[in-house]
One Martini backbone bead per residue (centre of mass of N, CA, C, O) as a GRO file, in nm:
protein
  510
    1MET     BB    1  -5.942  -2.243  -0.579
    2LYS     BB    2  -6.109  -2.537  -0.677
    3TYR     BB    3  -6.010  -2.824  -0.813
    4GLU     BB    4  -6.039  -3.069  -1.000
    5THR     BB    5  -6.027  -3.412  -0.872
    6VAL     BB    6  -5.791  -3.683  -0.866
    7ILE     BB    7  -5.750  -3.996  -0.712
    8ILE     BB    8  -5.454  -4.184  -0.628
    9LEU     BB    9  -5.416  -4.511  -0.529
   10ASP     BB   10  -5.138  -4.656  -0.372
   11PHE     BB   11  -5.017  -5.010  -0.425
   12GLY     BB   12  -4.703  -5.025  -0.550
   13GLY     BB   13  -4.648  -4.952  -0.832
   14LEU     BB   14  -4.445  -4.863  -1.110
   15TYR     BB   15  -4.670  -4.651  -1.277
   16ASN     BB   16  -4.803  -4.421  -1.101
   17GLN     BB   17  -4.675  -4.152  -1.220
   18LEU     BB   18  -4.786  -4.193  -1.506
   19ILE     BB   19  -5.075  -4.149  -1.436
   20ALA     BB   20  -5.044  -3.861  -1.334
   21ARG     BB   21  -4.937  -3.744  -1.597
   22LYS     BB   22  -5.180  -3.808  -1.778
   23ILE     BB   23  -5.378  -3.633  -1.619
   24ARG     BB   24  -5.228  -3.361  -1.631
   25ASP     BB   25  -5.227  -3.349  -1.949
   26ASN     BB   26  -5.559  -3.292  -1.910
   27ASN     BB   27  -5.601  -3.063  -1.696
   28ILE     BB   28  -5.579  -3.245  -1.421
   29PHE     BB   29  -5.598  -3.278  -1.097
   30CYS     BB   30  -5.372  -3.474  -0.887
   31GLU     BB   31  -5.338  -3.734  -0.633
   32VAL     BB   32  -5.109  -3.924  -0.439
   33LEU     BB   33  -5.218  -4.189  -0.231
   34PRO     BB   34  -5.248  -4.397   0.000
   35PHE     BB   35  -5.440  -4.682   0.025
   36ASP     BB   36  -5.506  -4.604   0.355
   37THR     BB   37  -5.672  -4.369   0.323
   38PRO     BB   38  -5.905  -4.213   0.463
   39LEU     BB   39  -6.224  -4.143   0.377
   40SER     BB   40  -6.240  -3.857   0.494
   41GLU     BB   41  -6.000  -3.748   0.325
   42ILE     BB   42  -6.113  -3.807   0.048
   43LYS     BB   43  -6.382  -3.649   0.073
   44ALA     BB   44  -6.248  -3.366   0.135
   45LYS     BB   45  -6.139  -3.351  -0.177
   46ASN     BB   46  -6.363  -3.396  -0.385
   47PRO     BB   47  -6.367  -3.620  -0.593
   48LYS     BB   48  -6.438  -3.725  -0.939
   49GLY     BB   49  -6.207  -3.947  -0.912
   50ILE     BB   50  -6.073  -4.291  -0.899
   51ILE     BB   51  -5.749  -4.460  -0.872
   52PHE     BB   52  -5.614  -4.779  -0.905
   53THR     BB   53  -5.327  -4.934  -0.878
   54GLY     BB   54  -5.079  -5.114  -0.890
   55GLY     BB   55  -4.900  -5.422  -0.779
   56PRO     BB   56  -4.691  -5.689  -0.634
   57VAL     BB   57  -4.958  -5.840  -0.555
   58ASP     BB   58  -5.222  -6.018  -0.446
   59ALA     BB   59  -5.543  -5.978  -0.302
   60THR     BB   60  -5.505  -6.259  -0.117
   61ASP     BB   61  -5.282  -6.171   0.035
   62GLU     BB   62  -5.186  -6.108   0.356
   63GLU     BB   63  -5.009  -5.838   0.248
   64ALA     BB   64  -5.222  -5.695   0.113
   65PRO     BB   65  -5.334  -5.401  -0.013
   66LEU     BB   66  -5.622  -5.247   0.152
   67ALA     BB   67  -5.893  -5.080   0.110
   68ASP     BB   68  -6.163  -4.923   0.194
   69LYS     BB   69  -6.477  -5.049   0.099
   70GLY     BB   70  -6.635  -4.775   0.132
   71ILE     BB   71  -6.550  -4.649  -0.144
   72PHE     BB   72  -6.793  -4.789  -0.310
   73GLU     BB   73  -7.016  -4.582  -0.159
   74LEU     BB   74  -6.956  -4.283  -0.283
   75GLY     BB   75  -7.021  -4.258  -0.608
   76ILE     BB   76  -6.740  -4.273  -0.737
   77PRO     BB   77  -6.551  -4.309  -0.988
   78ILE     BB   78  -6.372  -4.618  -1.068
   79LEU     BB   79  -6.029  -4.716  -1.146
   80GLY     BB   80  -5.869  -5.024  -1.225
   81ILE     BB   81  -5.518  -5.130  -1.221
   82CYS     BB   82  -5.454  -5.441  -1.218
   83TYR     BB   83  -5.459  -5.469  -0.904
   84GLY     BB   84  -5.713  -5.290  -0.901
   85CYS     BB   85  -5.883  -5.503  -1.045
   86GLN     BB   86  -5.858  -5.727  -0.834
   87PHE     BB   87  -5.972  -5.568  -0.594
   88ILE     BB   88  -6.251  -5.528  -0.709
   89GLY     BB   89  -6.324  -5.823  -0.763
   90TYR     BB   90  -6.270  -5.929  -0.473
   91SER     BB   91  -6.477  -5.732  -0.329
   92PHE     BB   92  -6.718  -5.885  -0.529
   93GLY     BB   93  -6.633  -6.222  -0.524
   94SER     BB   94  -6.378  -6.278  -0.670
   95ASP     BB   95  -6.130  -6.467  -0.787
   96VAL     BB   96  -5.777  -6.512  -0.753
   97MET     BB   97  -5.531  -6.611  -1.002
   98PRO     BB   98  -5.298  -6.764  -1.153
   99VAL     BB   99  -5.140  -6.755  -1.434
  100GLU     BB  100  -5.025  -6.968  -1.672
  101LEU     BB  101  -4.889  -6.705  -1.810
  102ASN     BB  102  -4.673  -6.481  -1.773
  103GLU     BB  103  -4.727  -6.127  -1.814
  104ASN     BB  104  -4.478  -5.913  -2.016
  105SER     BB  105  -4.655  -5.780  -2.263
  106VAL     BB  106  -4.783  -5.754  -2.582
  107TYR     BB  107  -5.136  -5.753  -2.660
  108ASN     BB  108  -5.424  -5.846  -2.811
  109ALA     BB  109  -5.735  -5.676  -2.794
  110GLU     BB  110  -6.085  -5.721  -2.718
  111PHE     BB  111  -6.357  -5.500  -2.748
  112ALA     BB  112  -6.649  -5.395  -2.636
  113ASP     BB  113  -6.907  -5.213  -2.770
  114SER     BB  114  -7.053  -5.135  -2.480
  115ALA     BB  115  -6.812  -4.989  -2.373
  116GLU     BB  116  -6.742  -4.685  -2.237
  117LEU     BB  117  -6.418  -4.681  -2.238
  118PHE     BB  118  -6.422  -4.786  -2.569
  119SER     BB  119  -6.485  -4.539  -2.704
  120ASN     BB  120  -6.340  -4.430  -2.996
  121ILE     BB  121  -6.214  -4.718  -3.065
  122ASN     BB  122  -6.064  -4.983  -3.142
  123LYS     BB  123  -6.160  -5.329  -3.106
  124ASN     BB  124  -5.851  -5.370  -3.186
  125ALA     BB  125  -5.565  -5.381  -2.959
  126ASP     BB  126  -5.288  -5.296  -2.801
  127VAL     BB  127  -5.153  -5.424  -2.486
  128MET     BB  128  -5.018  -5.399  -2.159
  129MET     BB  129  -4.898  -5.674  -1.986
  130SER     BB  130  -4.844  -5.712  -1.606
  131ASN     BB  131  -4.885  -6.037  -1.486
  132THR     BB  132  -4.967  -6.319  -1.239
  133TYR     BB  133  -5.263  -6.219  -1.200
  134ALA     BB  134  -5.625  -6.296  -1.202
  135LEU     BB  135  -5.939  -6.319  -1.276
  136LYS     BB  136  -6.164  -6.584  -1.283
  137GLU     BB  137  -6.420  -6.389  -1.261
  138ALA     BB  138  -6.693  -6.213  -1.284
  139PRO     BB  139  -6.864  -6.028  -1.101
  140SER     BB  140  -7.149  -5.949  -0.984
  141GLY     BB  141  -7.260  -5.697  -1.219
  142PHE     BB  142  -7.039  -5.761  -1.428
  143GLU     BB  143  -6.866  -5.683  -1.729
  144ILE     BB  144  -6.700  -5.803  -1.996
  145THR     BB  145  -6.479  -5.578  -2.208
  146ALA     BB  146  -6.207  -5.762  -2.222
  147LYS     BB  147  -5.966  -5.956  -2.427
  148THR     BB  148  -5.727  -6.212  -2.451
  149GLU     BB  149  -5.569  -6.495  -2.526
  150ASN     BB  150  -5.469  -6.521  -2.199
  151CYS     BB  151  -5.716  -6.310  -2.110
  152ILE     BB  152  -6.058  -6.318  -2.041
  153ILE     BB  153  -6.003  -6.074  -1.811
  154ALA     BB  154  -5.911  -5.748  -1.907
  155ALA     BB  155  -6.213  -5.631  -1.847
  156ILE     BB  156  -6.439  -5.432  -1.638
  157GLU     BB  157  -6.794  -5.346  -1.558
  158ASN     BB  158  -7.011  -5.115  -1.351
  159LYS     BB  159  -7.233  -4.878  -1.420
  160SER     BB  160  -7.404  -4.838  -1.159
  161LYS     BB  161  -7.123  -4.812  -0.975
  162LYS     BB  162  -6.878  -4.691  -1.134
  163LEU     BB  163  -6.700  -4.950  -1.231
  164TYR     BB  164  -6.354  -4.993  -1.340
  165ALA     BB  165  -6.134  -5.238  -1.520
  166PHE     BB  166  -5.784  -5.336  -1.566
  167GLN     BB  167  -5.517  -5.556  -1.652
  168PHE     BB  168  -5.396  -5.334  -1.797
  169HIS     BB  169  -5.178  -5.058  -1.927
  170PRO     BB  170  -5.265  -4.726  -2.023
  171GLU     BB  171  -4.997  -4.543  -1.925
  172ILE     BB  172  -4.830  -4.679  -2.149
  173VAL     BB  173  -4.693  -4.686  -2.469
  174GLU     BB  174  -4.772  -4.995  -2.529
  175THR     BB  175  -5.061  -4.843  -2.511
  176PRO     BB  176  -5.175  -4.653  -2.759
  177LEU     BB  177  -5.492  -4.613  -2.639
  178GLY     BB  178  -5.464  -4.511  -2.342
  179ASN     BB  179  -5.533  -4.209  -2.356
  180GLN     BB  180  -5.828  -4.244  -2.454
  181ILE     BB  181  -5.925  -4.417  -2.221
  182LEU     BB  182  -5.870  -4.207  -2.000
  183LYS     BB  183  -6.048  -3.987  -2.122
  184ASN     BB  184  -6.312  -4.139  -2.095
  185PHE     BB  185  -6.306  -4.140  -1.789
  186LEU     BB  186  -6.273  -3.834  -1.729
  187PHE     BB  187  -6.504  -3.709  -1.936
  188ASN     BB  188  -6.746  -3.928  -1.958
  189ILE     BB  189  -6.763  -4.028  -1.648
  190CYS     BB  190  -6.656  -3.778  -1.461
  191ASN     BB  191  -6.710  -3.496  -1.601
  192LEU     BB  192  -6.470  -3.332  -1.684
  193LYS     BB  193  -6.306  -3.022  -1.788
  194GLY     BB  194  -6.020  -2.898  -1.729
  195ASP     BB  195  -5.878  -2.667  -1.479
  196TRP     BB  196  -5.556  -2.720  -1.502
  197GLU     BB  197  -5.390  -2.418  -1.497
  198MET     BB  198  -5.097  -2.238  -1.471
  199ASN     BB  199  -5.198  -1.950  -1.468
  200GLU     BB  200  -5.409  -1.997  -1.245
  201PHE     BB  201  -5.220  -2.110  -1.034
  202ALA     BB  202  -5.040  -1.863  -0.998
  203LEU     BB  203  -5.258  -1.663  -0.905
  204ASN     BB  204  -5.366  -1.831  -0.665
  205MET     BB  205  -5.097  -1.863  -0.511
  206ILE     BB  206  -5.042  -1.566  -0.460
  207GLU     BB  207  -5.299  -1.518  -0.291
  208THR     BB  208  -5.235  -1.731  -0.077
  209LEU     BB  209  -4.965  -1.604   0.017
  210LYS     BB  210  -5.074  -1.335   0.107
  211GLU     BB  211  -5.259  -1.453   0.327
  212LYS     BB  212  -5.045  -1.617   0.487
  213ILE     BB  213  -4.810  -1.395   0.529
  214GLY     BB  214  -4.857  -1.105   0.473
  215SER     BB  215  -4.644  -0.882   0.668
  216LYS     BB  216  -4.437  -1.087   0.669
  217LYS     BB  217  -4.144  -1.263   0.662
  218ALA     BB  218  -3.929  -1.421   0.408
  219LEU     BB  219  -3.719  -1.702   0.338
  220CYS     BB  220  -3.521  -1.789   0.049
  221ALA     BB  221  -3.409  -2.071  -0.113
  222LEU     BB  222  -3.148  -1.997  -0.348
  223SER     BB  223  -2.992  -2.162  -0.639
  224GLY     BB  224  -3.089  -2.099  -0.968
  225GLY     BB  225  -3.304  -2.269  -1.023
  226VAL     BB  226  -3.622  -2.303  -1.136
  227ASP     BB  227  -3.769  -2.371  -0.870
  228SER     BB  228  -3.661  -2.142  -0.682
  229THR     BB  229  -3.721  -1.905  -0.875
  230VAL     BB  230  -4.026  -1.937  -0.899
  231SER     BB  231  -4.080  -1.916  -0.600
  232ALA     BB  232  -3.960  -1.630  -0.558
  233ILE     BB  233  -4.138  -1.472  -0.760
  234MET     BB  234  -4.405  -1.546  -0.628
  235ILE     BB  235  -4.345  -1.424  -0.348
  236GLN     BB  236  -4.280  -1.139  -0.445
  237LYS     BB  237  -4.571  -1.086  -0.559
  238ALA     BB  238  -4.696  -1.119  -0.265
  239ILE     BB  239  -4.459  -0.945  -0.059
  240GLY     BB  240  -4.208  -0.831  -0.176
  241ASP     BB  241  -3.972  -0.692   0.044
  242ASN     BB  242  -4.030  -0.942   0.252
  243LEU     BB  243  -3.821  -1.079   0.070
  244ILE     BB  244  -3.545  -1.302   0.145
  245CYS     BB  245  -3.258  -1.411  -0.016
  246ILE     BB  246  -3.061  -1.721  -0.014
  247PHE     BB  247  -2.728  -1.780  -0.131
  248VAL     BB  248  -2.559  -2.085  -0.118
  249ASP     BB  249  -2.211  -2.122  -0.136
  250HIS     BB  250  -2.097  -2.464  -0.103
  251GLY     BB  251  -1.880  -2.569  -0.332
  252LEU     BB  252  -2.101  -2.739  -0.544
  253MET     BB  253  -2.053  -2.591  -0.798
  254ARG     BB  254  -2.009  -2.484  -1.091
  255LEU     BB  255  -1.836  -2.319  -1.308
  256ASN     BB  256  -1.902  -1.989  -1.216
  257GLU     BB  257  -2.200  -2.005  -1.095
  258GLY     BB  258  -2.227  -1.802  -0.866
  259ASP     BB  259  -2.194  -1.543  -1.041
  260GLU     BB  260  -2.419  -1.605  -1.247
  261VAL     BB  261  -2.657  -1.614  -1.051
  262MET     BB  262  -2.636  -1.324  -0.941
  263GLU     BB  263  -2.691  -1.187  -1.214
  264VAL     BB  264  -2.976  -1.295  -1.254
  265PHE     BB  265  -3.109  -1.177  -0.991
  266LYS     BB  266  -3.081  -0.875  -1.059
  267LYS     BB  267  -3.305  -0.868  -1.287
  268PHE     BB  268  -3.545  -0.915  -1.055
  269GLY     BB  269  -3.494  -0.751  -0.783
  270LEU     BB  270  -3.370  -0.925  -0.571
  271ASN     BB  271  -3.311  -0.997  -0.232
  272VAL     BB  272  -2.968  -1.096  -0.205
  273ILE     BB  273  -2.780  -1.330  -0.012
  274ARG     BB  274  -2.443  -1.417   0.002
  275VAL     BB  275  -2.309  -1.736   0.110
  276ASN     BB  276  -1.990  -1.834   0.206
  277ALA     BB  277  -1.961  -2.214   0.252
  278GLN     BB  278  -1.739  -2.412   0.160
  279ASP     BB  279  -1.579  -2.504   0.415
  280ARG     BB  280  -1.819  -2.595   0.584
  281PHE     BB  281  -1.917  -2.829   0.402
  282LEU     BB  282  -1.650  -2.988   0.371
  283ASP     BB  283  -1.614  -3.049   0.670
  284LYS     BB  284  -1.881  -3.214   0.701
  285LEU     BB  285  -1.792  -3.422   0.449
  286LYS     BB  286  -1.569  -3.552   0.579
  287ASP     BB  287  -1.542  -3.901   0.523
  288VAL     BB  288  -1.800  -3.920   0.349
  289ILE     BB  289  -1.977  -4.179   0.154
  290ASP     BB  290  -2.265  -4.191   0.205
  291HIS     BB  291  -2.533  -4.062   0.048
  292GLU     BB  292  -2.745  -4.019   0.271
  293LYS     BB  293  -2.553  -3.860   0.453
  294LYS     BB  294  -2.491  -3.634   0.263
  295SER     BB  295  -2.780  -3.525   0.225
  296LYS     BB  296  -2.830  -3.467   0.528
  297ILE     BB  297  -2.597  -3.272   0.570
  298ILE     BB  298  -2.676  -3.068   0.354
  299GLY     BB  299  -2.962  -3.012   0.456
  300GLU     BB  300  -2.884  -2.916   0.743
  301GLU     BB  301  -2.682  -2.691   0.664
  302PHE     BB  302  -2.875  -2.516   0.518
  303ILE     BB  303  -3.060  -2.459   0.759
  304ARG     BB  304  -2.843  -2.331   0.944
  305VAL     BB  305  -2.785  -2.095   0.761
  306PHE     BB  306  -3.072  -1.980   0.755
  307GLU     BB  307  -3.097  -1.936   1.058
  308GLU     BB  308  -2.862  -1.736   1.088
  309GLU     BB  309  -2.969  -1.525   0.887
  310ALA     BB  310  -3.242  -1.479   1.027
  311LYS     BB  311  -3.122  -1.374   1.291
  312LYS     BB  312  -2.990  -1.121   1.168
  313ILE     BB  313  -3.257  -1.002   1.060
  314GLY     BB  314  -3.522  -1.081   1.180
  315ASP     BB  315  -3.842  -1.176   1.187
  316ILE     BB  316  -3.861  -1.492   1.079
  317ASP     BB  317  -4.107  -1.739   0.983
  318PHE     BB  318  -4.031  -1.815   0.678
  319LEU     BB  319  -3.955  -2.093   0.458
  320VAL     BB  320  -3.849  -2.116   0.120
  321GLN     BB  321  -3.910  -2.376  -0.125
  322GLY     BB  322  -3.843  -2.574  -0.441
  323THR     BB  323  -4.035  -2.800  -0.411
  324ILE     BB  324  -4.127  -3.101  -0.576
  325TYR     BB  325  -4.293  -3.386  -0.641
  326PRO     BB  326  -4.050  -3.582  -0.689
  327ASP     BB  327  -3.921  -3.527  -0.413
  328ILE     BB  328  -4.145  -3.651  -0.244
  329ILE     BB  329  -4.151  -3.935  -0.366
  330GLU     BB  330  -3.838  -4.018  -0.345
  331SER     BB  331  -3.832  -3.966  -0.020
  332GLY     BB  332  -4.089  -4.068   0.084
  333THR     BB  333  -4.327  -4.245   0.267
  334LYS     BB  334  -4.491  -4.452   0.474
  335ASP     BB  335  -4.551  -4.642   0.189
  336LYS     BB  336  -4.269  -4.560   0.071
  337ALA     BB  337  -3.986  -4.594  -0.068
  338VAL     BB  338  -3.663  -4.490  -0.060
  339ILE     BB  339  -3.471  -4.378  -0.313
  340LYS     BB  340  -3.398  -4.073  -0.221
  341SER     BB  341  -3.268  -3.811  -0.046
  342HIS     BB  342  -3.368  -3.499  -0.038
  343HIS     BB  343  -3.244  -3.213   0.094
  344ASN     BB  344  -3.557  -3.077   0.102
  345VAL     BB  345  -3.670  -3.342   0.260
  346GLY     BB  346  -3.519  -3.610   0.372
  347GLY     BB  347  -3.269  -3.402   0.465
  348LEU     BB  348  -3.413  -3.292   0.697
  349PRO     BB  349  -3.430  -3.191   0.996
  350ASP     BB  350  -3.619  -3.225   1.285
  351VAL     BB  351  -3.515  -2.933   1.364
  352ILE     BB  352  -3.677  -2.611   1.299
  353ASN     BB  353  -3.638  -2.243   1.318
  354PHE     BB  354  -3.940  -2.235   1.194
  355LYS     BB  355  -4.269  -2.195   1.164
  356GLU     BB  356  -4.252  -2.240   0.836
  357ILE     BB  357  -4.278  -2.424   0.537
  358ILE     BB  358  -4.271  -2.314   0.198
  359GLU     BB  359  -4.425  -2.495  -0.100
  360PRO     BB  360  -4.561  -2.389  -0.395
  361LEU     BB  361  -4.451  -2.663  -0.587
  362ARG     BB  362  -4.522  -2.955  -0.457
  363ASP     BB  363  -4.755  -3.035  -0.693
  364LEU     BB  364  -4.530  -3.028  -0.917
  365PHE     BB  365  -4.397  -3.072  -1.211
  366LYS     BB  366  -4.148  -2.967  -1.406
  367ASP     BB  367  -4.321  -2.874  -1.652
  368GLU     BB  368  -4.511  -2.701  -1.473
  369VAL     BB  369  -4.301  -2.504  -1.368
  370ARG     BB  370  -4.234  -2.383  -1.643
  371LYS     BB  371  -4.516  -2.270  -1.698
  372VAL     BB  372  -4.517  -2.079  -1.458
  373GLY     BB  373  -4.269  -1.916  -1.538
  374LEU     BB  374  -4.394  -1.803  -1.799
  375ALA     BB  375  -4.643  -1.673  -1.657
  376LEU     BB  376  -4.433  -1.477  -1.487
  377GLY     BB  377  -4.202  -1.380  -1.709
  378ILE     BB  378  -3.976  -1.569  -1.743
  379ASP     BB  379  -3.710  -1.644  -1.896
  380GLU     BB  380  -3.637  -1.907  -2.100
  381SER     BB  381  -3.335  -1.953  -2.021
  382LEU     BB  382  -3.427  -2.023  -1.722
  383VAL     BB  383  -3.667  -2.218  -1.746
  384PHE     BB  384  -3.466  -2.415  -1.942
  385ARG     BB  385  -3.275  -2.491  -1.744
  386GLN     BB  386  -3.074  -2.708  -1.635
  387PRO     BB  387  -3.090  -2.928  -1.413
  388PHE     BB  388  -2.999  -2.884  -1.056
  389PRO     BB  389  -2.899  -2.997  -0.775
  390GLY     BB  390  -2.893  -2.887  -0.457
  391PRO     BB  391  -2.616  -3.052  -0.381
  392GLY     BB  392  -2.490  -3.070  -0.642
  393LEU     BB  393  -2.178  -3.221  -0.681
  394GLY     BB  394  -2.232  -3.417  -0.438
  395VAL     BB  395  -2.391  -3.632  -0.647
  396ARG     BB  396  -2.109  -3.656  -0.852
  397VAL     BB  397  -1.941  -3.775  -0.610
  398ILE     BB  398  -1.794  -4.068  -0.551
  399GLY     BB  399  -1.769  -4.056  -0.237
  400GLU     BB  400  -1.554  -3.860  -0.123
  401ILE     BB  401  -1.544  -3.513  -0.063
  402THR     BB  402  -1.333  -3.291  -0.247
  403LYS     BB  403  -1.175  -3.033  -0.391
  404GLU     BB  404  -1.026  -3.190  -0.607
  405LYS     BB  405  -1.271  -3.340  -0.720
  406LEU     BB  406  -1.442  -3.091  -0.787
  407ASP     BB  407  -1.242  -2.967  -0.992
  408ILE     BB  408  -1.251  -3.198  -1.189
  409LEU     BB  409  -1.557  -3.196  -1.238
  410ARG     BB  410  -1.587  -2.905  -1.335
  411HIS     BB  411  -1.410  -2.936  -1.589
  412THR     BB  412  -1.566  -3.169  -1.728
  413ASP     BB  413  -1.841  -3.028  -1.733
  414PHE     BB  414  -1.761  -2.784  -1.905
  415ILE     BB  415  -1.682  -2.938  -2.160
  416TYR     BB  416  -1.944  -3.085  -2.207
  417ARG     BB  417  -2.131  -2.835  -2.227
  418GLU     BB  418  -1.981  -2.693  -2.455
  419GLU     BB  419  -2.018  -2.919  -2.676
  420ILE     BB  420  -2.325  -2.938  -2.667
  421LYS     BB  421  -2.372  -2.645  -2.755
  422LYS     BB  422  -2.217  -2.656  -3.026
  423ALA     BB  423  -2.428  -2.896  -3.122
  424ASN     BB  424  -2.726  -2.804  -3.047
  425LEU     BB  425  -2.822  -2.988  -2.764
  426ASP     BB  426  -2.916  -2.812  -2.508
  427ARG     BB  427  -3.244  -2.834  -2.592
  428VAL     BB  428  -3.266  -3.151  -2.631
  429ILE     BB  429  -3.131  -3.209  -2.372
  430TRP     BB  430  -3.236  -3.218  -2.050
  431GLN     BB  431  -2.974  -3.378  -1.921
  432TYR     BB  432  -2.618  -3.303  -1.849
  433PHE     BB  433  -2.328  -3.489  -1.715
  434THR     BB  434  -2.076  -3.550  -1.484
  435VAL     BB  435  -1.895  -3.830  -1.326
  436LEU     BB  436  -1.714  -3.911  -1.038
  437THR     BB  437  -1.671  -4.247  -0.969
  438GLY     BB  438  -1.387  -4.344  -0.803
  439LEU     BB  439  -1.243  -4.477  -1.028
  440LYS     BB  440  -0.942  -4.651  -1.110
  441SER     BB  441  -0.698  -4.658  -1.385
  442VAL     BB  442  -0.505  -4.764  -1.634
  443GLY     BB  443  -0.267  -4.567  -1.827
  444VAL     BB  444  -0.153  -4.354  -2.107
  445PHE     BB  445   0.100  -4.079  -2.099
  446ALA     BB  446   0.367  -3.993  -2.255
  447ASP     BB  447   0.482  -4.297  -2.208
  448GLU     BB  448   0.316  -4.316  -1.937
  449ARG     BB  449   0.198  -4.423  -1.652
  450THR     BB  450  -0.138  -4.431  -1.531
  451TYR     BB  451  -0.354  -4.342  -1.233
  452ALA     BB  452  -0.694  -4.275  -1.284
  453TYR     BB  453  -0.988  -4.142  -1.343
  454THR     BB  454  -1.334  -4.205  -1.393
  455VAL     BB  455  -1.563  -4.073  -1.633
  456ALA     BB  456  -1.905  -3.998  -1.659
  457LEU     BB  457  -2.161  -3.985  -1.900
  458ARG     BB  458  -2.472  -3.791  -1.891
  459ALA     BB  459  -2.786  -3.838  -2.088
  460VAL     BB  460  -3.124  -3.699  -2.091
  461THR     BB  461  -3.468  -3.750  -2.136
  462SER     BB  462  -3.752  -3.541  -2.028
  463VAL     BB  463  -4.032  -3.399  -1.839
  464ASP     BB  464  -4.049  -3.477  -1.491
  465ALA     BB  465  -3.822  -3.694  -1.365
  466MET     BB  466  -3.965  -3.979  -1.336
  467THR     BB  467  -3.861  -4.017  -1.626
  468ALA     BB  468  -3.592  -4.158  -1.846
  469THR     BB  469  -3.384  -4.118  -2.145
  470TRP     BB  470  -3.126  -4.195  -2.308
  471TYR     BB  471  -2.896  -4.013  -2.505
  472PRO     BB  472  -2.775  -4.026  -2.848
  473ILE     BB  473  -2.484  -3.926  -2.890
  474PRO     BB  474  -2.284  -3.861  -3.118
  475PHE     BB  475  -1.977  -3.997  -3.179
  476ASP     BB  476  -1.818  -3.739  -3.266
  477ILE     BB  477  -1.882  -3.586  -3.002
  478LEU     BB  478  -1.773  -3.790  -2.800
  479ASP     BB  479  -1.484  -3.779  -2.904
  480ILE     BB  480  -1.428  -3.487  -2.830
  481ILE     BB  481  -1.491  -3.502  -2.530
  482SER     BB  482  -1.289  -3.722  -2.453
  483LYS     BB  483  -1.029  -3.585  -2.552
  484ARG     BB  484  -1.049  -3.326  -2.386
  485ILE     BB  485  -1.056  -3.441  -2.101
  486VAL     BB  486  -0.785  -3.616  -2.107
  487ASN     BB  487  -0.610  -3.358  -2.201
  488GLU     BB  488  -0.720  -3.119  -1.983
  489VAL     BB  489  -0.759  -3.321  -1.732
  490PRO     BB  490  -0.638  -3.399  -1.456
  491HIS     BB  491  -0.675  -3.732  -1.335
  492VAL     BB  492  -0.779  -3.834  -1.631
  493ASN     BB  493  -0.819  -4.161  -1.842
  494ARG     BB  494  -1.145  -4.216  -1.845
  495ILE     BB  495  -1.442  -4.278  -2.053
  496VAL     BB  496  -1.789  -4.313  -1.987
  497LEU     BB  497  -2.122  -4.440  -2.077
  498ASP     BB  498  -2.452  -4.374  -1.983
  499ILE     BB  499  -2.725  -4.620  -2.087
  500THR     BB  500  -2.953  -4.549  -1.862
  501SER     BB  501  -3.265  -4.560  -1.758
  502LYS     BB  502  -3.574  -4.424  -1.612
  503PRO     BB  503  -3.607  -4.688  -1.532
  504PRO     BB  504  -3.379  -4.824  -1.304
  505ALA     BB  505  -3.257  -4.568  -1.283
  506THR     BB  506  -3.137  -4.269  -1.208
  507ILE     BB  507  -3.026  -3.977  -1.301
  508GLU     BB  508  -2.860  -3.977  -1.077
  509TRP     BB  509  -2.617  -4.152  -0.892
  510GLU     BB  510  -2.715  -4.007  -0.591
   0.00000   0.00000   0.00000
């Protein structure tokens, strides 16, 4: 089945993934593509609408990202946001100029009654402006449809050409009516129905996998997390016993997690081979401090283990991974900076001895993966299991990874999770964990001087892992956690709390 599609052309803005989330929330499939994607590729996807994102420069800059102007001749409705607005105006003859007062705040906007995009909303409402440049005048054929006190051209539209643009950001919460404005574009102008349903996606993907893999065998990298588990169940429904799952116990798991994961897999009747590779991974990681090197080592070693196991089994063409959309985005593309290399994307080696890697969830955000899991009949306790990174505790030990450090981290993490569950916050907080920071400080214990590690507590709420907000754990619970860790875990004498949201931080420290 071909889903109705909206294409988001990425010009390098900060909020591009929020745009994608807003569109997906309306049951509409969308893809984020580089701004210079060829027109032929865009047309091949048969989009019903196109959105230009914000960007860090102005459209007249020599280094400005410019899409092929032939895109305006496709007859497809286009919405430009911030830089996207400037690019549309500039493409049709308007000048772009610095604003007198840099805007990075909420302003009251006045919307034109005749504007298609602003139907069914208040004609005066707050919008989030974040710009240093703006259009000097409306291009020929365009009508000004919104203005603020400091920006006389806050929105424009050309109904005949199906071109619409905002200088403000409808995708963020500081623009309260932003959701309705985007809905107006999607449903009233693009005439979309909203056919992106996870039940339908699951059924269609299973049929696609049946056709692709056929009677051949596939090997699935199974970590116990929701992403790899949903991928495995989906493949199992497609090819049955021809799926062989490999659970690599790399020594970077949480306390007792390897045994717990294997128990869970038994319930699904999955054919799982457990590979104990703790010493192998630690040997490879010895003396490595840089995070990017760690991720690439872990990613490559995973692949080498899978290759060895596939060779033992024989006749394995496909490797299945639980890669999801945030992994793809954060690991970078040709036009996007690498935020961090995920072990299953940017951390993969150049040469892989499999015919093909299959990633059935690579187009989905985390909340969508959970919906697919429920559609497949997976128990809620596993579907809503706290996210755990593929490299495991390897991204939560700052500096060199050793068995001693991992044991310390495992113990602190166990206490933290135990107390959060006692407080009935385990389903409220999206992700929570401890980090062994690598910092040591002076302390006192039993009237003696100590010089021990500092452990950081991290707790965030999120929907899709693209953004996250730190969670305010009550002080009395933090007090219990802090006292337990410093009293029960050797070599730790200080606890700190990470109260940074994403962005500017990432969820994990590495």
